[in-house]
Short mmCIF file of C-alpha atoms and ligand atoms in Angstrom, two decimals:
data_model
loop_
_atom_site.label_atom_id
_atom_site.label_comp_id
_atom_site.label_asym_id
_atom_site.label_seq_id
_atom_site.Cartn_x
_atom_site.Cartn_y
_atom_site.Cartn_z
CA MET A 11 133.35 130.76 130.84
CA SER A 12 130.97 129.15 133.30
CA ASN A 13 129.69 125.28 133.49
CA PRO A 14 125.88 125.18 132.52
CA LYS A 15 125.56 121.89 134.05
CA LYS A 16 126.26 123.54 137.57
CA THR A 17 123.76 124.85 139.97
CA ASN A 18 124.46 128.56 140.19
CA ILE A 19 125.39 128.90 143.71
CA TYR A 20 125.33 132.74 144.06
CA GLN A 21 121.80 133.26 142.69
CA LEU A 22 120.97 129.77 145.23
CA LEU A 23 122.68 131.77 147.92
CA GLN A 24 120.61 135.02 147.11
CA GLN A 25 117.15 133.77 146.56
CA ASN A 26 117.98 131.85 150.29
CA GLN A 27 118.72 135.12 151.04
CA LEU A 28 115.42 136.75 150.12
CA GLN A 29 113.77 133.94 151.80
CA SER A 30 115.35 134.84 154.79
CA LEU A 31 116.48 130.29 155.07
CA LYS A 32 119.16 129.91 157.37
CA GLN A 33 121.49 127.54 155.96
CA LEU A 34 124.61 125.49 157.65
CA ALA A 35 127.65 124.56 155.84
CA VAL A 36 130.08 122.15 157.00
CA LEU A 37 134.01 123.30 156.67
CA ILE A 38 136.02 120.14 155.65
CA ASP A 39 139.58 120.62 156.19
CA PRO A 40 141.53 117.83 154.18
CA ASP A 41 144.88 117.68 156.68
CA SER A 42 142.46 117.05 159.50
CA ILE A 43 141.04 114.05 157.76
CA GLU A 44 142.93 110.66 158.51
CA SER A 45 141.23 108.15 156.01
CA GLU A 46 138.73 107.46 153.03
CA ASP A 47 136.54 105.76 155.20
CA GLU A 48 136.13 108.68 157.83
CA LEU A 49 135.60 111.09 154.95
CA VAL A 50 132.62 108.58 153.82
CA LYS A 51 131.49 108.32 157.31
CA ILE A 52 130.93 112.44 157.56
CA LEU A 53 129.78 112.76 153.86
CA SER A 54 127.28 110.38 154.98
CA LEU A 55 125.67 112.27 157.86
CA CYS A 56 125.83 115.55 156.28
CA SER A 57 123.55 114.19 153.49
CA ILE A 58 121.48 112.35 156.44
CA ALA A 59 121.50 115.82 158.13
CA LYS A 60 120.56 117.70 155.01
CA VAL A 61 123.46 120.14 155.61
CA ASP A 62 123.23 122.76 152.82
CA PHE A 63 126.72 123.39 151.43
CA ILE A 64 130.19 121.80 151.88
CA LEU A 65 133.16 123.87 152.29
CA VAL A 66 136.78 122.65 151.27
CA GLY A 67 139.81 124.21 152.62
CA GLY A 68 142.65 125.08 155.24
CA SER A 69 145.71 126.58 155.94
CA LEU A 70 147.80 123.91 154.79
CA ILE A 71 147.63 120.68 153.33
CA THR A 72 150.06 118.27 154.36
CA ASN A 73 148.36 114.97 153.63
CA GLY A 74 148.02 115.28 149.88
CA PHE A 75 144.40 114.65 150.19
CA TRP A 76 143.32 117.67 148.58
CA ASP A 77 142.22 116.39 145.30
CA LYS A 78 140.91 112.71 146.50
CA CYS A 79 138.98 114.14 148.92
CA ILE A 80 137.05 116.95 146.38
CA GLU A 81 136.49 113.57 144.13
CA ILE A 82 134.75 111.61 146.99
CA ILE A 83 132.99 114.08 148.38
CA LYS A 84 131.36 114.55 144.89
CA LEU A 85 130.64 111.11 144.52
CA GLN A 86 129.33 110.41 147.89
CA THR A 87 126.95 113.49 147.86
CA ASN A 88 124.81 116.07 145.83
CA ILE A 89 125.54 118.79 148.44
CA PRO A 90 127.29 122.05 146.87
CA LEU A 91 131.00 122.12 147.10
CA LEU A 92 132.28 125.51 148.03
CA LEU A 93 136.26 125.48 148.14
CA PHE A 94 137.33 127.92 150.81
CA PRO A 95 140.79 128.06 149.55
CA GLY A 96 143.69 128.77 152.13
CA ASN A 97 146.45 129.12 149.31
CA ILE A 98 146.23 129.20 145.54
CA MET A 99 146.83 125.45 145.19
CA GLN A 100 143.37 125.10 146.58
CA THR A 101 141.45 124.50 143.79
CA HIS A 102 139.89 121.69 141.47
CA SER A 103 137.41 121.73 138.61
CA LYS A 104 134.81 119.40 140.36
CA ALA A 105 133.89 121.88 142.55
CA ASP A 106 130.72 123.70 142.08
CA ALA A 107 131.96 127.08 143.10
CA ILE A 108 135.13 128.88 144.65
CA LEU A 109 134.91 131.73 147.54
CA PHE A 110 137.80 134.16 145.85
CA LEU A 111 139.13 135.58 148.90
CA SER A 112 139.94 139.35 149.74
CA MET A 113 140.97 139.59 153.28
CA ILE A 114 139.88 143.29 153.64
CA SER A 115 140.36 142.71 157.50
CA GLY A 116 144.17 142.84 156.71
CA ARG A 117 146.44 144.72 154.87
CA ASN A 118 148.38 142.34 153.36
CA PRO A 119 148.61 143.08 149.90
CA ASP A 120 148.93 139.25 148.45
CA LEU A 121 145.44 138.70 149.54
CA LEU A 122 144.42 141.75 148.55
CA ILE A 123 144.95 141.36 144.67
CA GLY A 124 148.50 139.19 144.72
CA LYS A 125 147.63 135.70 144.97
CA HIS A 126 144.82 136.69 142.92
CA VAL A 127 146.51 137.86 139.81
CA LEU A 128 148.52 134.13 140.26
CA ALA A 129 145.24 132.40 140.46
CA ALA A 130 142.90 134.19 137.71
CA PRO A 131 144.48 132.47 134.59
CA LEU A 132 143.75 128.74 136.50
CA LEU A 133 140.82 129.69 137.69
CA LYS A 134 139.33 131.14 134.27
CA LYS A 135 140.52 127.60 132.74
CA SER A 136 138.77 125.57 135.37
CA GLY A 137 135.32 127.10 134.53
CA ILE A 138 134.55 127.28 137.95
CA GLU A 139 132.02 129.68 139.13
CA ILE A 140 134.12 132.39 140.77
CA ILE A 141 132.25 134.11 144.03
CA PRO A 142 133.99 137.42 144.90
CA THR A 143 134.32 137.58 148.62
CA ALA A 144 134.93 139.77 151.14
CA TYR A 145 136.32 138.00 153.61
CA MET A 146 136.85 139.30 157.59
CA ILE A 147 138.67 137.77 160.22
CA VAL A 148 137.84 138.38 163.55
CA ASP A 149 139.62 138.40 167.32
CA GLY A 150 138.45 135.25 169.01
CA GLY A 151 140.39 135.00 171.73
CA ASN A 152 143.43 132.91 170.56
CA LEU A 153 145.70 132.69 168.12
CA THR A 154 144.16 130.72 165.32
CA SER A 155 145.82 129.16 162.21
CA VAL A 156 144.54 132.02 159.85
CA MET A 157 145.72 134.81 161.64
CA TYR A 158 149.15 133.71 161.43
CA MET A 159 149.73 132.32 158.07
CA SER A 160 147.68 135.40 156.50
CA ASN A 161 150.35 137.18 158.82
CA THR A 162 147.75 139.81 159.21
CA THR A 163 145.85 141.59 162.35
CA PRO A 164 142.40 140.77 163.04
CA LEU A 165 139.41 142.96 163.31
CA PRO A 166 139.36 143.10 166.99
CA HIS A 167 136.44 140.97 168.90
CA ASP A 168 134.11 144.59 170.30
CA LYS A 169 134.83 147.19 167.86
CA ASN A 170 131.73 147.00 165.80
CA ASN A 171 132.29 150.22 163.92
CA ILE A 172 135.63 148.91 162.18
CA ALA A 173 133.68 145.85 161.93
CA ALA A 174 130.65 147.49 159.80
CA CYS A 175 132.84 149.76 158.22
CA THR A 176 135.22 147.24 156.60
CA ALA A 177 131.88 145.49 155.57
CA MET A 178 130.68 148.47 153.80
CA ALA A 179 133.95 148.92 151.86
CA GLY A 180 134.03 145.59 150.77
CA ASP A 181 130.48 145.92 149.27
CA MET A 182 131.20 149.00 147.87
CA LEU A 183 133.89 147.16 145.97
CA GLY A 184 131.43 145.08 144.54
CA LEU A 185 132.42 142.03 146.62
CA LYS A 186 129.43 140.07 146.58
CA LEU A 187 129.46 137.67 149.69
CA THR A 188 130.88 138.57 153.29
CA TYR A 189 132.44 136.08 155.49
CA MET A 190 133.80 136.87 158.85
CA ASP A 191 135.74 134.57 160.27
CA ALA A 192 136.61 133.67 164.27
CA GLY A 193 139.16 131.30 162.71
CA SER A 194 139.19 127.65 163.29
CA GLY A 195 138.62 126.30 166.51
CA ALA A 196 138.69 130.48 168.30
CA LEU A 197 137.58 130.26 171.72
CA ASN A 198 135.00 132.61 171.17
CA PRO A 199 132.43 133.07 168.41
CA ILE A 200 131.91 136.55 166.73
CA SER A 201 129.55 138.98 168.55
CA ALA A 202 125.71 138.81 167.60
CA SER A 203 126.48 142.69 168.23
CA MET A 204 128.76 142.71 165.50
CA ILE A 205 127.10 140.20 163.22
CA THR A 206 123.72 142.65 162.98
CA GLU A 207 125.99 145.66 162.14
CA VAL A 208 127.57 144.06 159.75
CA LYS A 209 124.74 142.55 158.27
CA SER A 210 123.19 146.16 158.14
CA GLN A 211 125.68 147.36 155.99
CA ILE A 212 126.04 144.60 152.96
CA ASN A 213 123.54 143.44 150.14
CA GLY A 214 124.82 140.14 149.62
CA PRO A 215 124.93 136.78 151.85
CA LEU A 216 126.46 136.40 154.99
CA PHE A 217 128.88 133.75 156.02
CA ILE A 218 129.68 133.34 160.07
CA GLY A 219 132.00 131.34 161.41
CA GLY A 220 134.94 129.86 163.90
CA GLY A 221 134.64 128.63 166.99
CA ILE A 222 131.01 127.62 166.83
CA ARG A 223 129.77 124.48 168.95
CA THR A 224 126.87 124.88 170.24
CA GLN A 225 123.13 124.72 169.11
CA GLU A 226 122.38 128.38 170.99
CA GLN A 227 125.35 130.04 169.51
CA ALA A 228 124.59 128.77 165.88
CA ILE A 229 121.23 130.21 166.72
CA ALA A 230 122.19 133.49 168.12
CA ALA A 231 124.30 133.92 164.95
CA CYS A 232 121.57 133.30 162.81
CA GLN A 233 119.22 135.61 164.65
CA ALA A 234 121.73 138.22 164.58
CA GLY A 235 121.77 138.20 160.64
CA ALA A 236 124.13 135.02 159.65
CA ASP A 237 122.69 133.44 156.17
CA VAL A 238 124.99 130.53 156.80
CA ILE A 239 126.69 129.29 159.93
CA VAL A 240 129.88 127.60 158.87
CA VAL A 241 131.20 125.11 161.20
CA GLY A 242 134.14 123.00 161.13
CA ASN A 243 136.07 121.89 164.24
CA ALA A 244 133.44 121.28 166.50
CA PHE A 245 132.35 118.26 163.79
CA GLU A 246 135.72 116.86 164.02
CA LYS A 247 135.83 116.37 167.71
CA ASN A 248 132.18 115.30 167.41
CA PRO A 249 130.75 113.96 163.95
CA ASP A 250 127.54 113.73 166.05
CA LEU A 251 126.67 117.25 166.06
CA ILE A 252 126.36 117.65 162.29
CA PHE A 253 122.81 116.33 163.41
CA SER A 254 121.99 119.03 166.20
CA LEU A 255 123.32 121.93 164.71
CA THR A 256 122.12 121.83 161.48
CA GLN A 257 118.26 121.01 162.98
CA ALA A 258 119.22 124.04 164.81
CA VAL A 259 119.91 126.07 162.25
CA HIS A 260 117.10 124.56 160.06
CA SER A 261 114.26 125.17 162.99
CA LEU A 262 114.37 129.03 162.21
CA ASN A 263 113.22 128.27 158.60
CA SER A 264 109.82 127.00 159.64
C1 1GP B 324 137.06 128.22 160.04
O1 1GP B 324 134.56 129.66 160.16
C2 1GP B 324 135.35 128.06 160.24
O2 1GP B 324 137.77 129.22 159.02
C3 1GP B 324 135.39 126.86 160.91
O3 1GP B 324 135.68 127.52 161.83
O4 1GP B 324 136.12 125.07 162.59
O5 1GP B 324 136.11 126.83 164.25
O6 1GP B 324 133.95 125.65 163.02
P1 1GP B 324 135.64 126.27 163.30
#
């Protein structure tokens, strides 16, 4: 059951990919937001900067701000909101879509199928658009929350062939989007050469995130083959970066 009033996010991603349009997504972790006012300010910056997507998710939600956070985002902006869930409680019927993550870089069965079985009936009832996503964690030089919480070993930073074969398998399994993530706050973003090799093995859109802090890093990831750059941590520290990084990514589209 899909909600006919909502934009089909996957179609939008495919259209952009066909036109080689590079896009930027801001990751909002509700647990890192200190007040509703702070969230409204970030959303205002996102709207002015013409951010393409907002992702919402986090490894832990300890402040009870999940539902309210999503309601405020939907009230304050028209930017498509994609759930990027850290666990099965992170759903919401007002979101435009959910990245239904299979953590194919790891060998934790719960994150390959177990949690999906629990979430499936709730998601079906919500009518939210489901985007089957090949989620690949790559070592970014430090132990990030996602690595610890997922109880998985990340792909080695310099093993492009393992990353490429993993992405190839995800594509063969029918996963429609690939998200390579060095983890929030990673010391080193994913290398351009790994992005290029993975991109050559998949058909769907490629999201790249983790440790991207500068215009140069965002541009390098796009030029290597990323369709969507995801940035969270850097904006939490300096929200004004939303302008410069979005501008850098969009400058590749002219
Ligand atoms: C993390 O890819 C996202 O899952 C974004 O990472 O917070 O380091 O930008 P950063």
